[in-house]
Amino acid sequence: MSDQGGPDDESATIRRSDLRGSSSSTPGTAVDQDDSTVSRSSLKVRPAQDQPSRRRSSGATATGGSRWRALLGRRSSDDDTQSVRRHDVEPRGAAAGGSTGPASPASRSTRRRPELPTITLPRVQIPTAITQTGARLLDLTGDRIRPLAERSEPVWRPVLRTIAWVSALGWTVCLLGLLAWFLASRYEWTELAMIAVACLVLFLACVALAVGHAKVEIRTDVDPTRVTVGEPATGRIEVRNLSGRGMLPLLVELPVGRSAARFTLPSLGSGKSHEELFVVPTERRGVIQVGPATTVHGDPLGLVRRTMEWTERTELFVHPLTTSLEPLGAGLLRDLEGQVTPDLSMSDLAFHALREYQPGDDRRYIHWRSTAKHRRLLVRQFLDTRRSHLAVVVDTSPEVYTGEDEAVELAISCAASLALRSILDEQDTTVVCHDQQISRSTAALTLDTFARAGIGAIDVFAASGDAAALAPDASVAILVTGSHRPFIQVQRALAQFEVEVIKVALVIDPDAQVGVRHAGGLTILTVRELTDLRRVLFSGALA
């Protein structure tokens, strides 16, 4: 079949409606009946710009370079965009030489399947009425069941404790024996009956070994109860048989921190005792819980295990490392009671001046010689003094330190050294470290506070506010922090103290140079290790 046209015949298009097998498709052109039909396989795509202005079908896809543009989300121009339409095709023969031959069944083109639709499943939500109804039922049943459970506690509590004796392995053996017994009685299987008897007898024997009460007395001692990191700490456990007959070997467990010490006691006669020693690890700062000591009754297989507690918990305080420092009062103007302030007072030791007597003044402070000389009552007036008060705030946020947890431990050691020196100087001391606070206490209790303190992110502004509230009369305020804490945050935190307070920022930085500098109304001390603290304080940084 040939069409009438010029050199653009290759780009001419033929619609499906025009291919109906008519004798002629174009005026002046004769076409045979056999060639009047064109198969779908002999048709090719025509350019999109030659199509009549018609809306594209939903199944249209981009070809060639426009397909990548469509995948990239870009709009393609009308000049290079070609659209595949099921009803816009062209004979392949026109593209080859301008004439079409018989359709070849082997050259059948594949049709692109449309994309599958996306299905979005709605989220299953429980109606609010159901949840509210369930909550009300729980409240009603809880109010009614709770009194009944409290009255029947003497009955079900021992049963619950007895059930707790049996381990998962013991319940498995018991259920296996019952199941084998049921199957053996139903199907008359002798082997299953033997298995059932063996399992049940073993279970009952283990329960019998756990039943009984050992009459013993157990004592645990830890000496000393306060140590510094790395110092040895030993403990002692003593078990005495109080029964009138001999006692079989007994297993005693003693929790020590996160681990547990196990002692297998030998057979003890009546009134005999046995002693064991153990070592408590003190490599890290903290509070180690020792005890309670428990006796374990049960079988060697672990089917039944019954424990009884005999002692209370004992706390072992592992204090942080500290270094000896010079007295912190060097450079401070103090009298016998403390630092002198410009505030006037009617009762103190720092004499200031004389003034006329006013109703309500204490007659003990009348200066009689001056009164006789000037012939009017004169009383003494004093300058108010205050004791030196050190407030220490520790920033325990690991992210602000270089070295994280180890650097935080160094910061706590520096703060503990400052607090210990202040207490030895008979000054008031306030410490805020993570979730622990203490003020005006002894050296031992202050170090116990450092031992209890944890490591974690804190709000340094809120922590400094707590210290300012605990020590409104503070004379020196120290914030121990890391090098990654912004200076503006340190400045805002220490600004909560009074203006006359000496404000110091102790920065832990292993990469910086040890020294003292002043900036923004603060004294900044930089240390790399614990021994550097003595050097920076020796220069009178707190004066």
XYZ file of C-alpha atoms in Angstrom:
543
model
C 0.000 0.000 0.000
C 1.340 3.444 -0.936
C 0.077 6.839 -0.014
C -0.011 9.965 -2.051
C 2.484 12.526 -0.814
C 5.936 13.971 -1.067
C 9.173 13.230 0.719
C 7.454 13.342 4.117
C 5.634 10.076 3.481
C 7.824 8.325 6.030
C 6.493 10.487 8.800
C 2.862 10.246 7.662
C 0.489 8.610 10.098
C -2.435 6.304 9.584
C -5.248 6.071 12.125
C -6.903 2.847 13.107
C -10.212 4.262 11.881
C -8.689 4.759 8.388
C -7.501 1.123 8.113
C -10.759 -0.606 7.453
C -9.926 -2.563 4.257
C -11.426 -0.019 1.846
C -10.405 -0.219 -1.815
C -8.608 3.151 -1.679
C -7.473 5.227 1.242
C -6.291 8.262 -0.653
C -7.786 9.824 -3.790
C -5.911 8.820 -6.921
C -4.309 5.740 -5.431
C -5.456 2.211 -6.222
C -5.059 -0.369 -3.555
C -5.820 -4.073 -3.764
C -8.236 -5.701 -1.450
C -5.516 -7.888 0.059
C -3.315 -4.868 0.784
C -6.123 -2.769 2.116
C -5.699 -4.144 5.635
C -2.669 -3.447 7.734
C -1.748 -5.668 10.663
C -0.959 -4.188 14.060
C 2.569 -5.564 13.876
C 3.372 -3.479 10.774
C 2.533 -0.182 12.400
C 5.011 2.170 14.015
C 4.868 5.146 16.292
C 4.490 8.595 14.829
C 5.890 11.723 16.417
C 3.725 13.464 18.974
C 3.846 16.809 17.167
C 2.055 15.312 14.114
C -0.876 14.092 16.199
C -4.054 16.113 16.285
C -4.648 18.128 19.433
C -6.189 15.487 21.643
C -5.806 14.722 25.310
C -3.372 11.914 26.010
C -4.713 8.661 27.308
C -3.941 7.480 30.818
C -1.777 4.646 29.510
C 0.669 6.897 27.660
C 4.346 6.590 28.515
C 7.414 8.502 27.490
C 9.937 6.964 25.062
C 13.605 7.622 24.455
C 15.201 10.496 26.343
C 11.828 11.699 27.674
C 11.486 8.523 29.691
C 14.528 9.477 31.818
C 13.147 12.973 32.159
C 9.890 11.535 33.409
C 11.770 9.359 35.931
C 13.730 12.389 37.093
C 10.530 14.393 37.533
C 11.268 16.915 34.788
C 8.890 18.219 32.137
C 9.970 17.424 28.568
C 9.531 19.825 25.674
C 7.030 19.215 22.917
C 9.795 18.918 20.303
C 11.402 15.713 21.584
C 8.440 14.089 23.330
C 6.919 11.059 21.675
C 3.791 9.481 23.037
C 2.714 5.916 22.403
C -0.979 5.736 21.698
C -2.844 2.628 20.837
C -4.755 4.352 18.027
C -1.827 6.475 16.617
C 0.463 4.153 14.593
C 2.219 4.138 11.213
C 3.156 1.351 8.809
C 6.724 0.152 9.202
C 7.105 0.096 5.461
C 6.750 3.867 5.242
C 9.693 4.284 7.561
C 11.793 1.885 5.536
C 11.133 3.035 2.009
C 7.860 4.847 1.698
C 5.808 1.773 0.688
C 4.266 -1.005 2.726
C 4.316 -4.649 1.993
C 2.501 -7.598 3.460
C 2.314 -7.599 7.204
C 4.757 -9.968 8.867
C 3.295 -11.924 11.742
C 6.778 -12.324 13.272
C 7.190 -8.555 13.645
C 4.421 -8.183 16.203
C 5.177 -5.439 18.705
C 4.606 -5.887 22.418
C 2.098 -3.689 24.211
C 3.249 -1.967 27.402
C 1.101 -2.885 30.336
C -0.299 -0.051 32.413
C 1.154 0.473 35.893
C -0.559 -1.308 38.767
C -2.551 0.925 41.078
C -1.176 1.648 44.564
C -3.314 0.375 47.428
C -3.056 2.169 50.770
C -4.449 0.268 53.715
C -5.999 2.427 56.415
C -4.571 2.215 59.928
C -6.643 0.087 62.214
C -7.757 2.189 65.145
C -9.595 0.952 68.178
C -12.655 3.053 68.832
C -12.387 5.345 71.797
C -15.577 3.954 73.284
C -14.026 0.483 73.533
C -10.832 1.718 75.199
C -12.756 3.860 77.672
C -15.086 0.981 78.476
C -12.110 -1.318 79.056
C -10.485 1.210 81.363
C -13.689 1.583 83.365
C -14.050 -2.186 83.688
C -10.476 -2.457 84.949
C -11.107 0.269 87.499
C -14.321 -1.346 88.718
C -12.888 -4.857 88.881
C -9.691 -3.542 90.500
C -11.624 -1.785 93.240
C -13.614 -4.942 93.937
C -10.800 -7.477 93.574
C -8.207 -5.573 95.595
C -9.978 -5.951 98.984
C -10.610 -9.620 98.254
C -6.960 -10.161 97.320
C -5.798 -8.432 100.496
C -8.056 -10.601 102.681
C -6.984 -13.820 100.949
C -3.289 -12.950 100.854
C -2.379 -15.393 103.677
C -3.731 -18.178 101.452
C -2.378 -17.414 97.991
C 0.917 -15.808 98.988
C 2.527 -19.073 100.253
C 1.196 -20.907 97.215
C 2.696 -18.322 94.911
C 6.026 -18.537 96.679
C 6.015 -22.320 96.418
C 5.272 -22.166 92.690
C 8.166 -19.726 92.269
C 10.547 -22.398 93.575
C 10.219 -24.453 90.402
C 12.412 -23.382 87.498
C 11.504 -23.547 83.813
C 13.338 -26.865 83.530
C 11.371 -28.242 86.486
C 8.018 -27.281 84.941
C 9.116 -28.880 81.670
C 9.925 -32.170 83.406
C 6.632 -32.085 85.318
C 4.516 -31.388 82.214
C 6.400 -34.037 80.256
C 5.631 -36.593 82.958
C 1.925 -35.672 83.028
C 1.655 -35.799 79.230
C 3.407 -39.164 79.088
C 1.084 -40.464 81.832
C -1.997 -39.350 79.880
C -0.831 -40.930 76.618
C 0.253 -44.146 78.354
C -3.145 -44.559 80.063
C -5.010 -43.809 76.832
C -3.050 -45.950 74.395
C -1.647 -48.506 76.926
C 1.935 -47.694 75.945
C 4.316 -49.201 78.521
C 7.348 -47.156 77.483
C 5.460 -43.882 77.966
C 4.344 -45.090 81.394
C 7.959 -45.664 82.378
C 8.917 -42.180 81.162
C 6.023 -40.656 83.097
C 7.022 -42.413 86.319
C 10.658 -41.363 85.925
C 9.814 -37.699 85.312
C 7.278 -37.422 88.138
C 9.477 -39.237 90.650
C 12.425 -37.005 89.761
C 10.294 -33.876 90.115
C 8.896 -34.902 93.508
C 12.356 -35.833 94.778
C 13.727 -32.408 93.823
C 10.804 -30.718 95.580
C 11.489 -32.767 98.693
C 15.122 -31.625 98.713
C 14.016 -27.981 98.650
C 11.543 -28.375 101.497
C 12.924 -27.657 104.924
C 14.313 -24.788 106.934
C 17.987 -24.440 107.789
C 18.618 -23.079 111.262
C 21.681 -20.988 110.641
C 23.055 -17.569 111.552
C 24.854 -15.610 108.842
C 26.932 -12.483 109.371
C 28.572 -10.371 106.680
C 31.152 -7.636 107.234
C 32.891 -5.311 104.797
C 35.968 -3.483 106.017
C 36.362 -0.642 105.369
C 33.034 0.697 104.166
C 34.639 3.753 102.543
C 37.578 3.413 100.184
C 39.154 5.378 97.356
C 39.277 4.074 93.816
C 41.891 1.320 93.644
C 42.167 0.687 97.384
C 41.559 -2.898 98.527
C 38.311 -3.787 100.247
C 37.685 -7.207 101.732
C 34.591 -8.833 103.137
C 33.873 -11.691 105.482
C 30.907 -14.029 105.702
C 30.368 -16.304 108.714
C 27.769 -19.097 108.879
C 26.906 -20.814 112.178
C 24.733 -23.930 112.553
C 22.112 -23.280 115.236
C 20.270 -26.581 114.924
C 20.690 -29.491 117.313
C 21.923 -31.834 114.567
C 24.445 -31.763 111.766
C 23.814 -29.777 108.610
C 24.357 -30.991 105.066
C 26.533 -28.972 102.654
C 24.818 -25.688 101.898
C 25.148 -23.182 99.068
C 25.307 -19.508 100.080
C 25.109 -16.636 97.602
C 26.221 -13.093 98.364
C 25.536 -10.388 95.742
C 28.467 -7.974 95.382
C 27.565 -5.171 93.041
C 26.514 -6.582 89.684
C 28.068 -10.001 90.382
C 27.526 -12.556 93.112
C 29.903 -14.578 95.235
C 28.947 -18.235 95.760
C 30.210 -20.282 98.683
C 29.679 -24.008 99.090
C 29.785 -24.631 102.820
C 30.901 -27.997 104.149
C 28.881 -30.126 106.544
C 28.628 -28.400 109.893
C 27.960 -29.983 113.228
C 25.686 -28.504 115.838
C 27.014 -25.126 116.981
C 29.892 -25.134 114.496
C 30.668 -22.166 112.238
C 32.449 -21.614 108.968
C 34.039 -18.415 107.666
C 34.791 -17.282 104.104
C 36.602 -14.190 102.830
C 35.942 -12.329 99.585
C 37.393 -9.330 97.772
C 35.249 -6.412 96.585
C 36.346 -4.835 93.269
C 36.996 -1.092 93.620
C 38.304 -0.143 90.186
C 35.552 2.412 89.570
C 33.889 5.111 91.633
C 30.414 4.321 92.920
C 28.372 2.642 95.607
C 28.622 -1.147 95.733
C 25.740 -3.050 97.279
C 26.897 -6.080 99.290
C 24.198 -8.550 100.252
C 21.779 -9.759 101.283
C 23.251 -13.186 101.923
C 20.900 -15.958 100.790
C 20.905 -19.706 101.258
C 19.959 -21.865 98.279
C 18.029 -25.083 98.821
C 17.403 -27.336 95.868
C 18.683 -30.145 93.721
C 21.903 -30.434 91.713
C 19.961 -30.492 88.440
C 18.380 -27.073 89.016
C 14.752 -28.186 88.765
C 13.785 -26.610 92.102
C 15.502 -23.643 93.734
C 14.406 -22.053 97.012
C 16.253 -19.070 98.447
C 16.068 -17.436 101.860
C 17.548 -14.051 102.808
C 19.443 -13.790 106.065
C 21.199 -10.397 106.116
C 20.598 -6.799 105.103
C 22.307 -4.884 102.330
C 25.607 -3.164 103.115
C 26.842 -0.196 101.108
C 30.490 0.142 100.182
C 31.387 3.676 99.056
C 34.167 3.957 96.505
C 35.230 7.601 96.608
C 36.806 9.367 93.632
C 40.520 10.028 93.486
C 41.586 13.277 95.127
C 44.788 15.281 95.349
C 46.114 17.348 98.230
C 45.721 21.103 97.769
C 46.925 24.201 99.528
C 44.397 26.109 101.687
C 41.845 27.866 99.485
C 41.610 30.937 101.782
C 44.858 32.468 100.558
C 44.269 36.032 99.386
C 40.834 36.412 101.017
C 40.330 39.223 103.543
C 38.836 37.439 106.515
C 38.567 38.042 110.227
C 37.956 35.431 112.907
C 34.446 34.683 111.647
C 34.969 34.970 107.895
C 35.163 37.511 105.104
C 34.264 41.130 105.884
C 31.419 42.707 103.919
C 30.348 46.371 103.588
C 27.017 45.578 105.274
C 26.492 47.155 108.700
C 25.360 45.058 111.624
C 24.536 45.510 115.292
C 26.054 42.230 116.398
C 29.431 40.975 115.140
C 33.184 41.078 115.847
C 34.359 43.636 113.277
C 33.980 47.016 115.051
C 33.064 49.893 112.761
C 31.882 53.031 114.593
C 29.691 54.510 117.337
C 26.235 55.970 116.914
C 23.461 57.276 119.142
C 21.284 54.884 120.988
C 17.900 54.131 119.427
C 14.966 52.402 121.087
C 15.290 48.691 120.583
C 19.100 48.536 120.542
C 20.763 45.933 122.704
C 22.052 47.556 125.889
C 25.024 45.223 125.958
C 26.598 47.196 123.106
C 26.401 50.606 124.862
C 29.868 52.183 124.986
C 29.822 53.653 128.508
C 33.036 55.647 128.337
C 31.934 57.505 125.212
C 28.477 57.941 126.722
C 29.975 59.587 129.822
C 32.201 61.794 127.722
C 29.505 63.029 125.312
C 26.682 62.803 127.899
C 24.395 60.823 125.583
C 23.979 57.110 124.965
C 26.264 55.738 122.268
C 26.264 52.169 121.009
C 28.774 50.189 119.010
C 28.153 49.451 115.308
C 29.816 46.555 113.485
C 30.590 45.411 109.974
C 28.758 42.265 109.005
C 31.037 39.318 108.349
C 30.398 35.993 106.744
C 32.149 32.677 106.619
C 33.811 31.635 103.372
C 31.444 29.381 101.481
C 32.526 27.324 98.463
C 29.877 26.203 95.955
C 30.939 23.516 93.460
C 28.860 22.488 90.447
C 29.961 19.526 88.298
C 28.896 19.261 84.678
C 28.431 15.507 84.122
C 27.369 15.651 80.456
C 29.800 13.314 78.627
C 29.368 15.092 75.275
C 31.021 18.299 76.529
C 34.264 16.506 77.427
C 37.092 15.160 75.307
C 37.199 11.548 76.399
C 33.599 11.414 77.641
C 33.219 9.111 80.692
C 36.888 9.123 81.703
C 36.988 12.914 81.470
C 33.810 13.149 83.566
C 35.498 11.036 86.241
C 38.441 13.451 86.163
C 36.053 16.378 86.604
C 34.446 14.682 89.612
C 37.891 14.031 91.102
C 38.812 17.711 90.726
C 35.548 18.817 92.324
C 36.004 16.335 95.175
C 39.529 17.649 95.806
C 38.247 21.230 96.016
C 35.379 20.296 98.328
C 37.627 18.242 100.601
C 40.158 21.080 100.899
C 37.377 23.551 101.676
C 36.010 21.349 104.457
C 39.492 20.876 105.899
C 39.784 24.676 105.945
C 36.597 24.728 108.066
C 34.641 26.499 105.352
C 31.056 25.848 104.384
C 30.824 23.712 101.229
C 27.953 23.077 98.835
C 28.142 20.454 96.074
C 25.768 19.838 93.169
C 26.798 16.843 91.046
C 24.246 15.370 88.604
C 21.315 14.217 90.781
C 23.155 14.572 94.116
C 23.241 17.674 96.323
C 24.777 18.340 99.709
C 25.515 21.466 101.710
C 27.382 22.215 104.940
C 28.230 18.613 105.768
C 31.239 16.557 106.782
C 34.026 15.394 104.520
C 32.906 11.739 104.581
C 29.309 12.507 103.653
C 30.418 14.928 100.940
C 32.633 12.265 99.373
C 29.737 9.815 99.672
C 27.701 12.257 97.589
C 30.358 12.209 94.871
C 30.360 8.410 95.004
C 26.577 8.262 94.477
C 26.595 10.756 91.602
C 25.930 9.290 88.191
C 27.066 10.294 84.720
C 24.568 11.790 82.293
C 23.393 14.916 80.540
C 22.304 17.758 82.830
C 21.022 21.299 82.533
C 24.025 23.245 83.759
C 21.945 26.403 84.196
C 19.452 24.606 86.464
C 22.253 22.905 88.414
C 23.934 26.249 89.071
C 20.583 27.658 90.151
C 20.215 24.852 92.687
C 23.692 25.590 94.041
C 22.891 29.307 94.317
C 19.716 28.456 96.225
C 21.576 26.132 98.610
C 24.415 28.631 99.116
C 22.999 32.178 98.981
C 26.001 33.373 100.999
C 28.592 31.734 98.751
C 31.920 33.534 98.453
C 33.416 31.346 95.682
C 31.471 29.502 92.985
C 33.226 26.924 90.790
C 31.740 25.226 87.732
C 33.688 22.160 86.573
C 32.956 21.480 82.907
C 34.460 20.345 79.613
C 36.048 22.197 76.734
C 33.033 21.664 74.456
C 30.640 23.584 76.694
C 29.970 27.025 75.099
C 31.409 29.904 77.085
C 28.124 31.823 77.027
C 26.411 28.919 78.818
C 29.109 28.853 81.497
C 28.811 32.604 81.927
C 25.023 32.506 82.228
C 25.176 29.623 84.720
C 27.618 31.371 87.082
C 25.805 34.695 86.736
C 23.084 33.337 89.033
C 25.388 33.907 92.010
C 25.760 37.304 93.642
C 27.965 39.961 92.088
C 30.573 39.895 94.852
C 31.033 36.106 94.504
C 34.298 34.962 92.909
C 33.240 32.966 89.843
C 35.581 30.295 88.508
C 35.214 27.933 85.523
C 37.394 24.817 85.811
C 37.775 23.385 82.291
C 38.961 19.798 81.737
C 40.804 19.691 78.408
C 43.578 17.105 77.791
C 44.671 18.906 74.600
C 44.950 22.456 75.990
C 47.743 24.152 77.902
C 47.480 24.310 81.662
C 46.983 27.848 82.854
C 44.827 30.610 84.279
C 43.103 33.378 82.339
C 40.309 35.884 82.865
C 37.449 36.523 80.463
C 33.948 37.909 80.776
C 34.203 38.427 84.525
C 35.225 34.793 85.090
C 38.444 33.146 86.135
C 39.061 30.213 83.795
C 41.319 27.404 85.004
C 42.422 24.809 82.447
C 43.779 21.446 83.585
C 44.687 18.277 81.740
C 44.979 15.889 84.687
C 44.340 15.832 88.393
C 47.858 16.869 89.415
C 47.507 20.116 87.391
C 44.863 21.376 89.814
C 47.449 22.052 92.501
C 49.530 24.127 90.065
C 46.715 26.422 88.918
C 45.423 27.008 92.457
C 48.890 27.779 93.815
C 48.890 31.018 91.806
C 46.026 32.370 93.914
C 43.339 31.940 91.289
C 40.574 31.986 93.927
C 41.787 35.186 95.547
